[in-house]
């Protein structure tokens, strides 16, 4: 595992299961949460709206993702789908 640096200087360490659509990236974050999830979606705007209706609030729009905060204070990001299964329609859609 080697650290990967993003355009904004954030460093990630990636873990992957070769041949499977599983990827975990570990990032040092400045907020209090000890865990930060990125939720992949086929439709970022619709997912953000759905989460806001459930009580989450939009914190910021950064590059190509949206930082949100749950009513409990847990921060997470909503990102456009990635990975080898990304081409399958509806693969990242909640019922």
PDB file of C-alpha atoms in Angstrom:
ATOM      1  CA  UNK A   1       0.000   0.000   0.000  1.00  0.00           C
ATOM      2  CA  UNK A   2       1.299   3.394  -0.978  1.00  0.00           C
ATOM      3  CA  UNK A   3      -0.235   6.765  -0.084  1.00  0.00           C
ATOM      4  CA  UNK A   4      -2.034   8.431  -2.982  1.00  0.00           C
ATOM      5  CA  UNK A   5      -2.166  12.222  -3.102  1.00  0.00           C
ATOM      6  CA  UNK A   6      -5.262  13.981  -4.433  1.00  0.00           C
ATOM      7  CA  UNK A   7      -5.232  17.299  -6.326  1.00  0.00           C
ATOM      8  CA  UNK A   8      -5.941  19.198  -3.094  1.00  0.00           C
ATOM      9  CA  UNK A   9      -3.012  17.593  -1.245  1.00  0.00           C
ATOM     10  CA  UNK A  10      -5.130  15.178   0.812  1.00  0.00           C
ATOM     11  CA  UNK A  11      -3.420  11.854   1.333  1.00  0.00           C
ATOM     12  CA  UNK A  12      -5.197   8.535   1.137  1.00  0.00           C
ATOM     13  CA  UNK A  13      -4.052   4.968   1.670  1.00  0.00           C
ATOM     14  CA  UNK A  14      -5.988   2.581  -0.536  1.00  0.00           C
ATOM     15  CA  UNK A  15      -6.926  -1.019   0.172  1.00  0.00           C
ATOM     16  CA  UNK A  16      -8.419  -3.120  -2.596  1.00  0.00           C
ATOM     17  CA  UNK A  17      -9.583  -6.656  -3.251  1.00  0.00           C
ATOM     18  CA  UNK A  18      -8.080  -7.546  -6.606  1.00  0.00           C
ATOM     19  CA  UNK A  19     -10.620  -8.722  -9.150  1.00  0.00           C
ATOM     20  CA  UNK A  20     -13.554  -7.498  -7.074  1.00  0.00           C
ATOM     21  CA  UNK A  21     -15.423  -4.230  -6.898  1.00  0.00           C
ATOM     22  CA  UNK A  22     -14.276  -3.417  -3.382  1.00  0.00           C
ATOM     23  CA  UNK A  23     -12.083  -0.466  -2.508  1.00  0.00           C
ATOM     24  CA  UNK A  24     -11.429   1.182   0.840  1.00  0.00           C
ATOM     25  CA  UNK A  25      -9.508   4.443   1.055  1.00  0.00           C
ATOM     26  CA  UNK A  26      -8.250   5.667   4.413  1.00  0.00           C
ATOM     27  CA  UNK A  27      -7.910   9.444   4.741  1.00  0.00           C
ATOM     28  CA  UNK A  28      -6.778  11.688   7.576  1.00  0.00           C
ATOM     29  CA  UNK A  29      -9.667  14.109   8.206  1.00  0.00           C
ATOM     30  CA  UNK A  30      -9.826  17.334  10.212  1.00  0.00           C
ATOM     31  CA  UNK A  31     -13.307  16.827  11.686  1.00  0.00           C
ATOM     32  CA  UNK A  32     -14.130  14.923  14.872  1.00  0.00           C
ATOM     33  CA  UNK A  33     -15.539  11.770  13.285  1.00  0.00           C
ATOM     34  CA  UNK A  34     -13.331   8.746  13.520  1.00  0.00           C
ATOM     35  CA  UNK A  35     -14.963   7.189  10.456  1.00  0.00           C
ATOM     36  CA  UNK A  36     -15.809   8.976   7.221  1.00  0.00           C
ATOM     37  CA  UNK A  37     -17.920   7.227   4.602  1.00  0.00           C
ATOM     38  CA  UNK A  38     -18.205   8.030   0.910  1.00  0.00           C
ATOM     39  CA  UNK A  39     -21.536   6.950  -0.551  1.00  0.00           C
ATOM     40  CA  UNK A  40     -21.416   6.188  -4.270  1.00  0.00           C
ATOM     41  CA  UNK A  41     -24.508   6.922  -6.326  1.00  0.00           C
ATOM     42  CA  UNK A  42     -25.720   6.951  -9.917  1.00  0.00           C
ATOM     43  CA  UNK A  43     -27.365  10.359  -9.392  1.00  0.00           C
ATOM     44  CA  UNK A  44     -25.541  12.620  -6.936  1.00  0.00           C
ATOM     45  CA  UNK A  45     -28.126  15.432  -6.913  1.00  0.00           C
ATOM     46  CA  UNK A  46     -31.015  13.016  -6.280  1.00  0.00           C
ATOM     47  CA  UNK A  47     -29.114  11.244  -3.500  1.00  0.00           C
ATOM     48  CA  UNK A  48     -28.236  14.549  -1.808  1.00  0.00           C
ATOM     49  CA  UNK A  49     -31.912  15.569  -1.951  1.00  0.00           C
ATOM     50  CA  UNK A  50     -32.986  12.193  -0.534  1.00  0.00           C
ATOM     51  CA  UNK A  51     -30.505  12.480   2.342  1.00  0.00           C
ATOM     52  CA  UNK A  52     -31.581  16.071   3.080  1.00  0.00           C
ATOM     53  CA  UNK A  53     -35.189  14.856   3.296  1.00  0.00           C
ATOM     54  CA  UNK A  54     -34.001  12.328   5.889  1.00  0.00           C
ATOM     55  CA  UNK A  55     -32.424  15.103   7.987  1.00  0.00           C
ATOM     56  CA  UNK A  56     -28.851  15.365   6.707  1.00  0.00           C
ATOM     57  CA  UNK A  57     -27.495  18.786   5.793  1.00  0.00           C
ATOM     58  CA  UNK A  58     -25.192  19.842   2.981  1.00  0.00           C
ATOM     59  CA  UNK A  59     -21.857  21.137   4.338  1.00  0.00           C
ATOM     60  CA  UNK A  60     -20.005  21.876   1.091  1.00  0.00           C
ATOM     61  CA  UNK A  61     -19.695  21.044  -2.586  1.00  0.00           C
ATOM     62  CA  UNK A  62     -16.058  20.124  -3.241  1.00  0.00           C
ATOM     63  CA  UNK A  63     -14.858  19.378  -6.770  1.00  0.00           C
ATOM     64  CA  UNK A  64     -17.030  16.426  -7.847  1.00  0.00           C
ATOM     65  CA  UNK A  65     -18.535  15.371  -4.495  1.00  0.00           C
ATOM     66  CA  UNK A  66     -20.809  16.742  -1.767  1.00  0.00           C
ATOM     67  CA  UNK A  67     -19.842  16.781   1.912  1.00  0.00           C
ATOM     68  CA  UNK A  68     -22.847  16.165   4.150  1.00  0.00           C
ATOM     69  CA  UNK A  69     -23.521  15.842   7.853  1.00  0.00           C
ATOM     70  CA  UNK A  70     -26.009  13.479   9.496  1.00  0.00           C
ATOM     71  CA  UNK A  71     -28.214  14.764  12.333  1.00  0.00           C
ATOM     72  CA  UNK A  72     -25.814  12.925  14.682  1.00  0.00           C
ATOM     73  CA  UNK A  73     -22.864  15.027  13.472  1.00  0.00           C
ATOM     74  CA  UNK A  74     -21.254  12.262  11.395  1.00  0.00           C
ATOM     75  CA  UNK A  75     -19.808  13.692   8.186  1.00  0.00           C
ATOM     76  CA  UNK A  76     -19.830  11.759   4.941  1.00  0.00           C
ATOM     77  CA  UNK A  77     -19.534  12.408   1.215  1.00  0.00           C
ATOM     78  CA  UNK A  78     -21.833  11.655  -1.689  1.00  0.00           C
ATOM     79  CA  UNK A  79     -19.802  10.828  -4.790  1.00  0.00           C
ATOM     80  CA  UNK A  80     -20.512   9.701  -8.329  1.00  0.00           C
ATOM     81  CA  UNK A  81     -20.139   5.953  -8.766  1.00  0.00           C
ATOM     82  CA  UNK A  82     -16.735   4.440  -9.506  1.00  0.00           C
ATOM     83  CA  UNK A  83     -15.271   0.974  -9.787  1.00  0.00           C
ATOM     84  CA  UNK A  84     -15.604  -1.950 -12.168  1.00  0.00           C
ATOM     85  CA  UNK A  85     -19.366  -2.300 -11.615  1.00  0.00           C
ATOM     86  CA  UNK A  86     -19.954   1.406 -12.307  1.00  0.00           C
ATOM     87  CA  UNK A  87     -21.213   0.770 -15.833  1.00  0.00           C
ATOM     88  CA  UNK A  88     -24.195  -1.272 -14.689  1.00  0.00           C
ATOM     89  CA  UNK A  89     -27.361   0.864 -14.438  1.00  0.00           C
ATOM     90  CA  UNK A  90     -28.874   1.058 -10.967  1.00  0.00           C
ATOM     91  CA  UNK A  91     -26.013  -0.831  -9.308  1.00  0.00           C
ATOM     92  CA  UNK A  92     -25.637   1.833  -6.607  1.00  0.00           C
ATOM     93  CA  UNK A  93     -29.315   2.597  -6.154  1.00  0.00           C
ATOM     94  CA  UNK A  94     -31.254   2.090  -2.957  1.00  0.00           C
ATOM     95  CA  UNK A  95     -34.664   0.420  -3.270  1.00  0.00           C
TER      96      UNK A  95
END
